[in-house]
Structure formats: structure tokens, C-alpha cells
């Protein structure tokens, strides 16, 4: 069953039940070594899933739960290894969306839930997005309001000496550091830029890309349309987009232009996946989109945007 959360819609099953979780992988068409997040409806529930709750984990839980934060902790044996993709760690999140909370609490068990999109597609941020991907593949969708955040939760690994961000989100490195009073790390894979090869724009390959969070290695968030990111000074970017648009339209292609602003990266987070899906629905051939600077929430939005575009970036 799919349900709304404050980040994106999720597709849920009992996180303690192998067979239930397998059905989720099937409905999404998702590789089964990509672990799912277990969703809980109170802070106390964390101790059902792990024996090891560190001081840092407590601090982050108190600061950011309920909310768009997933913490990776050691998993008790009770957690289905189908949920964890065979790992002995589990990602746990206590969402703040009241519908999600009510559903999890009514279920009485932790709910394993990936984003409710077909594997590879942009994550769904509205009921309609879920319906478009999942109609006929799942039993039910709980219709809620559109998701406020628009990108998935921040994933932070709490199992090591120093907390390490595996997936950036609306809660940033700086936010964690403020609460913990110490530096947290970024998984090096988040900073690794696939090789830039000068060609028509700058084409890149992802061959030597080895992220620690298994979910980060698959083709992700991709619209059907070709997508080109423009990076550089604002006026030059706008000029380059205008030129490319004219060129493509002269070839009879349908072009979508998406302009985001650094001064409102939260808006960009909210809009990105929805705009990609709208473009596909409208039969767009090519999406021309502006890059954000990679700081704060902009870093998280760029993480998704680069994957959506298959790292197709033009630097002007
Ligand atoms: O906002 C969200 O987190 C949404 C909503 C539904 O809660 N869920 C979501 O789930 O984005 P999913 O399955 O699409 O992404 C989970 C991410 C993947 O990148 C996965 O590899 C990573 O979390 N992950 C989960 N468990 C992990 C673990 N034990 N170790 C490392 N990474 C893990
Ligand atoms: Mg997902």
C-alpha cells in the first residue's frame, strides 16, 4: 500500500515479514540488494529494531524526528533481511506526515517503504504520480496532500565512529553539525564527480562510481526526455538555454525549460521531481535546466538533478 510522507510517497509493507517486503521489490521492479527504510511512528520504536542507540543517535532523533531523517543503525535479527537487502544494518525513519504516522501506528509494526515510484523513475510527490506508476501493481494508495519537501530524506550512517551522510536531503551537514557540536562526514561517493569528457557539452561516465549506499548506484530519477543541466554565470546560462531551445525547436523538438534560483533551493527541492514528471506527461523531448550552487539544500537538489540527467552537464 502506498502512503504520503512529508518527503515523497512511500510504498509500504511489514518490515519484519520477508514475504511482504518481497512484494514491494516486485511492484517497484527494484533490485533486491537495495535496502529499504523501516518507518516507525514513535521514537520509542527505534529500540525494537536495534540494540545500539548511541548518544549521537539520540541527539539527532531528538532534534529531527519526526521528520525527513533516516538513520542507519545496527539491525536486530527481528528485522527482515529482505528489508535490509541482506545487510546487518537498517535505515530507520520516523516521518512527520500525520497520515503516515497514523498508518504506521495502526499497522502496529515498522513499515519498510521505498519511494512509491517504478524503479528508475523520479520519486512521486503527489497522489497522481503514484497512481501513474503503480495503478494495477499494488492494492491501494492512501491519498494525501502533495509532499512538502519533494526530495527523499537525508540518510546518515550512525554505525561508525563519525556519522556519515550517505544521501543528502533537506536536513544538511551543517544542521547535523550544529546539533552534534562536531564535524560529520559526507560519503566520498557524494563528492566523486564522474569523469567529464569534453564533447558536445560535457558528457560523463559513471563507471568508477562506488557509493556506499546501495541505492545510489542505480540509474535513478530519470525522465524519458533527454535532460541537459546548464552551469555557470546566470546571464550566460540563460543565453545558452535560449540558443539551445531555438536550435531544438527548429528541429521540431518539444523543449521544456526549468529555471531554479539559488535563493530558493527548498522550492527547487519541492519542484524538481514534479517538473520532470510533468515534462514526460507533456511529451517533452528535451529538458533544459539550470544548476544550483552545491551548498546547503542546493547540494542535495544537485545530487538528484545530476542523476536525473545522467550527469549531462554543459558548463558555460
Ligand atoms: O524520504 C524517504 O526516505 C522516502 C520515504 C518513503 O520515506 N523513502 C525512500 O526510500 O527514499 P528509498 O528506498 O527510495 O531509498 C532508501 C535509500 C536508498 O538509497 C538505500 O540504499 C539507502 O536508503 N539505505 C537504506 N538502508 C540502508 C542501509 N542499511 N545501509 C545503507 N544505505 C541504506
Ligand atoms: Mg527511491
XYZ file of C-alpha atoms and ligand atoms in Angstrom:
350
model
C 0.000 0.000 0.000
C 1.291 3.456 -0.899
C 1.067 6.397 1.507
C 2.093 10.050 1.686
C 5.049 11.259 3.733
C 6.487 14.755 4.052
C 9.313 13.874 1.623
C 7.868 11.650 -1.123
C 5.163 8.960 -1.247
C 6.237 5.563 0.086
C 5.203 2.006 -0.779
C 4.891 0.092 2.471
C 4.967 -3.442 3.846
C 5.624 -5.069 7.228
C 9.393 -4.629 7.715
C 9.585 -7.812 9.796
C 7.965 -10.041 7.151
C 10.153 -11.377 4.306
C 7.239 -12.241 2.032
C 5.513 -8.866 2.415
C 8.714 -6.976 1.651
C 9.458 -9.121 -1.423
C 6.164 -7.938 -2.916
C 7.346 -4.343 -2.657
C 10.521 -5.094 -4.603
C 8.356 -6.804 -7.202
C 5.856 -3.934 -7.529
C 8.667 -1.415 -7.966
C 10.770 -3.580 -10.249
C 13.639 -2.908 -7.849
C 16.898 -4.883 -7.432
C 16.654 -6.766 -4.128
C 20.108 -5.794 -2.841
C 18.929 -2.206 -2.487
C 17.769 -1.912 1.145
C 14.571 -0.237 2.312
C 13.975 2.188 5.134
C 11.928 0.969 8.120
C 9.379 3.599 9.141
C 8.250 3.921 12.758
C 5.636 6.070 14.475
C 7.344 6.943 17.751
C 10.921 7.447 18.947
C 10.497 4.538 21.359
C 10.008 2.168 18.429
C 13.669 2.512 17.481
C 14.660 0.096 20.236
C 12.517 -2.616 18.573
C 14.854 -2.519 15.590
C 18.285 -2.001 17.148
C 20.144 -2.685 20.386
C 22.639 0.067 19.784
C 21.409 3.630 20.221
C 24.407 5.940 20.626
C 24.427 9.391 22.219
C 24.728 10.931 18.742
C 21.745 8.914 17.526
C 19.704 10.161 20.487
C 20.653 13.754 19.793
C 19.697 13.565 16.130
C 16.476 11.759 16.915
C 15.522 14.467 19.414
C 16.412 17.249 17.006
C 14.916 15.910 13.765
C 12.277 13.253 14.482
C 9.568 13.165 13.417
C 10.930 14.428 10.109
C 12.914 13.835 6.915
C 15.842 11.994 8.512
C 16.832 8.336 8.100
C 19.465 6.926 10.445
C 21.378 3.738 9.623
C 21.828 1.637 12.774
C 22.765 -1.967 13.559
C 19.757 -4.206 12.880
C 18.356 -6.689 15.396
C 17.697 -10.182 13.996
C 13.937 -9.458 14.035
C 14.346 -7.056 11.079
C 13.763 -8.913 7.815
C 16.994 -9.290 5.858
C 14.869 -8.729 2.784
C 14.174 -5.227 4.139
C 17.890 -4.616 4.709
C 18.938 -6.075 1.362
C 20.951 -8.667 3.288
C 22.822 -6.118 5.418
C 23.067 -6.247 9.224
C 22.202 -2.569 9.393
C 18.831 -0.920 8.891
C 17.742 2.570 7.926
C 15.099 3.905 10.299
C 12.861 6.926 9.859
C 10.014 8.458 11.875
C 8.079 10.545 9.336
C 6.201 13.668 10.388
C 3.304 13.391 7.941
C 0.199 12.725 10.097
C -1.285 10.262 7.591
C 1.965 8.266 7.553
C 2.112 8.308 11.341
C -1.473 7.113 11.674
C -0.948 4.323 9.132
C 2.250 3.024 10.751
C 0.768 3.206 14.194
C -2.393 1.362 13.059
C -0.257 -1.335 11.420
C 1.454 -1.928 14.769
C 4.735 -2.940 13.062
C 7.575 -0.992 11.437
C 6.812 -0.350 7.777
C 9.518 -0.957 5.188
C 8.963 1.579 2.447
C 10.921 2.751 -0.541
C 9.677 5.665 -2.591
C 6.479 4.622 -4.412
C 7.802 5.028 -7.966
C 8.771 2.421 -10.505
C 12.479 1.774 -10.082
C 14.495 4.367 -12.019
C 11.693 6.963 -12.271
C 11.606 10.250 -10.362
C 10.217 9.821 -6.841
C 6.486 10.585 -6.554
C 5.486 13.725 -4.707
C 1.736 13.636 -5.420
C -1.025 11.020 -5.346
C -1.280 11.255 -9.137
C 2.420 10.392 -9.584
C 1.945 7.208 -7.572
C -1.203 6.365 -9.498
C 0.605 6.855 -12.822
C 3.364 4.401 -11.857
C 1.553 1.908 -9.666
C -2.044 1.560 -10.913
C -2.669 -2.163 -11.316
C 0.546 -3.122 -9.494
C -0.499 -2.508 -5.874
C -3.651 -2.854 -3.767
C -4.149 0.687 -2.566
C -2.867 4.238 -2.376
C -3.750 6.466 0.548
C -4.385 9.868 -0.985
C -2.840 12.696 0.987
C -1.716 16.178 0.171
C 1.305 16.861 -2.046
C 4.635 16.223 -0.306
C 6.109 19.354 1.278
C 9.797 18.522 0.912
C 9.831 16.922 -2.545
C 13.138 15.030 -2.259
C 13.788 11.968 -0.122
C 15.026 12.023 3.469
C 18.639 12.644 4.397
C 20.293 9.268 5.095
C 23.035 9.291 7.728
C 25.082 6.284 8.805
C 25.342 6.173 12.613
C 27.206 2.852 12.827
C 30.746 4.213 12.525
C 32.933 6.417 14.698
C 31.768 9.594 12.908
C 28.245 9.985 11.481
C 28.403 9.935 7.674
C 25.831 11.290 5.252
C 25.038 8.720 2.563
C 22.216 10.608 0.854
C 21.856 14.390 1.180
C 18.412 15.851 1.822
C 16.653 18.856 3.253
C 18.440 18.341 6.596
C 22.018 19.297 5.760
C 25.535 18.563 7.030
C 25.538 21.960 8.723
C 22.261 21.148 10.509
C 23.764 17.937 11.931
C 26.973 19.650 12.961
C 25.057 22.302 14.845
C 23.203 19.672 16.871
C 26.170 17.345 17.481
C 28.759 20.061 18.012
C 31.241 18.189 15.825
C 32.023 17.523 12.204
C 30.025 14.906 10.293
C 31.298 13.319 7.087
C 29.935 13.063 3.584
C 30.244 9.664 1.931
C 33.116 10.279 -0.517
C 30.907 8.907 -3.288
C 28.769 12.049 -2.965
C 31.700 14.216 -3.907
C 33.100 11.989 -6.608
C 32.273 13.600 -9.896
C 32.099 11.121 -12.696
C 34.706 11.864 -15.326
C 33.987 14.851 -17.511
C 34.665 14.240 -21.162
C 34.534 17.230 -23.420
C 32.299 16.622 -26.357
C 29.087 18.339 -27.313
C 28.540 19.560 -23.801
C 30.373 17.680 -21.200
C 29.448 14.026 -21.223
C 30.374 11.910 -18.274
C 30.585 8.245 -17.363
C 29.717 6.678 -14.033
C 31.848 3.533 -14.417
C 34.116 4.114 -11.436
C 31.357 5.328 -9.164
C 31.211 3.186 -5.982
C 28.827 4.660 -3.422
C 28.338 3.035 -0.011
C 24.570 3.436 -0.001
C 23.483 0.725 -2.418
C 20.600 2.843 -3.687
C 22.962 5.447 -5.058
C 24.495 3.159 -7.661
C 21.451 2.538 -9.794
C 20.172 4.725 -12.605
C 17.810 6.991 -10.830
C 15.136 9.625 -11.114
C 15.369 9.685 -14.899
C 12.697 11.297 -17.036
C 12.052 9.839 -20.500
C 13.167 13.124 -22.009
C 16.792 13.972 -22.619
C 17.949 16.336 -19.908
C 20.750 18.924 -20.005
C 21.967 20.876 -16.980
C 23.477 24.324 -17.560
C 26.036 25.544 -15.082
C 27.748 28.907 -14.952
C 27.067 32.576 -14.600
C 23.338 33.366 -14.682
C 23.258 35.547 -17.798
C 25.418 33.107 -19.773
C 23.307 30.161 -18.694
C 20.128 31.892 -19.802
C 21.687 32.792 -23.129
C 22.911 29.224 -23.725
C 19.499 27.813 -22.843
C 17.801 30.256 -25.201
C 20.095 29.222 -28.046
C 19.690 25.500 -27.449
C 15.917 25.921 -27.204
C 15.754 27.704 -30.546
C 18.007 25.092 -32.142
C 15.938 22.177 -30.848
C 12.619 23.788 -31.762
C 13.878 24.345 -35.270
C 14.361 20.574 -35.403
C 10.742 20.114 -34.351
C 11.563 19.020 -30.809
C 9.428 19.879 -27.807
C 11.545 21.742 -25.241
C 10.952 22.361 -21.533
C 12.989 24.997 -19.717
C 13.325 24.844 -15.931
C 14.946 27.804 -14.197
C 15.736 27.456 -10.500
C 17.248 30.038 -8.229
C 19.943 29.635 -5.568
C 17.986 31.903 -3.300
C 15.202 29.317 -3.115
C 16.748 25.854 -3.091
C 13.903 24.488 -0.955
C 11.480 25.444 -3.707
C 13.728 23.673 -6.211
C 13.683 20.545 -3.996
C 9.911 20.729 -3.867
C 9.537 21.139 -7.643
C 12.284 19.051 -9.269
C 10.696 15.593 -9.493
C 7.228 17.001 -10.198
C 8.555 19.081 -13.110
C 10.366 16.080 -14.607
C 7.208 14.008 -14.449
C 5.102 16.818 -15.941
C 7.545 17.102 -18.824
C 7.229 13.405 -19.577
C 3.438 13.627 -19.482
C 3.544 16.525 -21.904
C 5.708 14.509 -24.297
C 8.719 16.797 -23.975
C 11.831 15.710 -25.927
C 14.453 17.696 -24.067
C 14.579 19.410 -20.663
C 16.998 22.334 -20.283
C 17.555 23.110 -16.606
C 19.726 25.436 -14.555
C 22.165 24.100 -11.944
C 22.103 25.306 -8.345
C 25.273 26.032 -6.422
C 26.207 22.968 -4.408
C 25.851 24.272 -0.880
C 23.222 23.537 1.763
C 19.985 22.222 0.261
C 21.355 23.109 -3.198
C 23.873 20.275 -2.766
C 21.013 17.818 -2.190
C 18.977 19.070 -5.135
C 22.047 18.820 -7.394
C 22.637 15.247 -6.215
C 19.219 14.316 -7.638
C 19.385 16.583 -10.682
C 22.744 15.204 -11.853
C 21.474 11.631 -11.614
C 18.251 12.522 -13.414
C 20.271 13.967 -16.262
C 22.742 11.071 -16.318
C 25.405 13.677 -15.425
C 24.810 15.520 -18.675
C 26.153 18.975 -17.823
C 27.055 21.890 -20.039
C 29.390 24.386 -18.435
C 29.092 27.858 -19.957
O 12.137 10.091 2.240
C 12.392 8.887 2.152
O 13.401 8.385 2.673
C 11.414 8.010 1.367
C 10.077 7.983 2.127
C 9.096 6.997 1.555
O 10.319 7.736 3.489
N 11.931 6.692 1.185
C 12.947 6.438 0.331
O 13.304 5.120 0.255
O 13.530 7.285 -0.311
P 14.192 4.517 -0.908
O 14.106 3.057 -0.699
O 13.735 5.018 -2.212
O 15.640 4.980 -0.559
C 16.341 4.454 0.551
C 17.788 4.820 0.463
C 18.491 4.045 -0.631
O 19.471 4.879 -1.225
C 19.140 2.904 0.151
O 20.266 2.360 -0.495
C 19.515 3.603 1.448
O 18.437 4.482 1.698
N 19.586 2.632 2.560
C 18.570 2.002 3.181
N 19.008 1.163 4.118
C 20.354 1.260 4.106
C 21.401 0.628 4.844
N 21.135 -0.289 5.785
N 22.679 0.970 4.563
C 22.955 1.899 3.616
N 22.001 2.533 2.881
C 20.729 2.212 3.117
Mg 13.687 5.694 -4.212
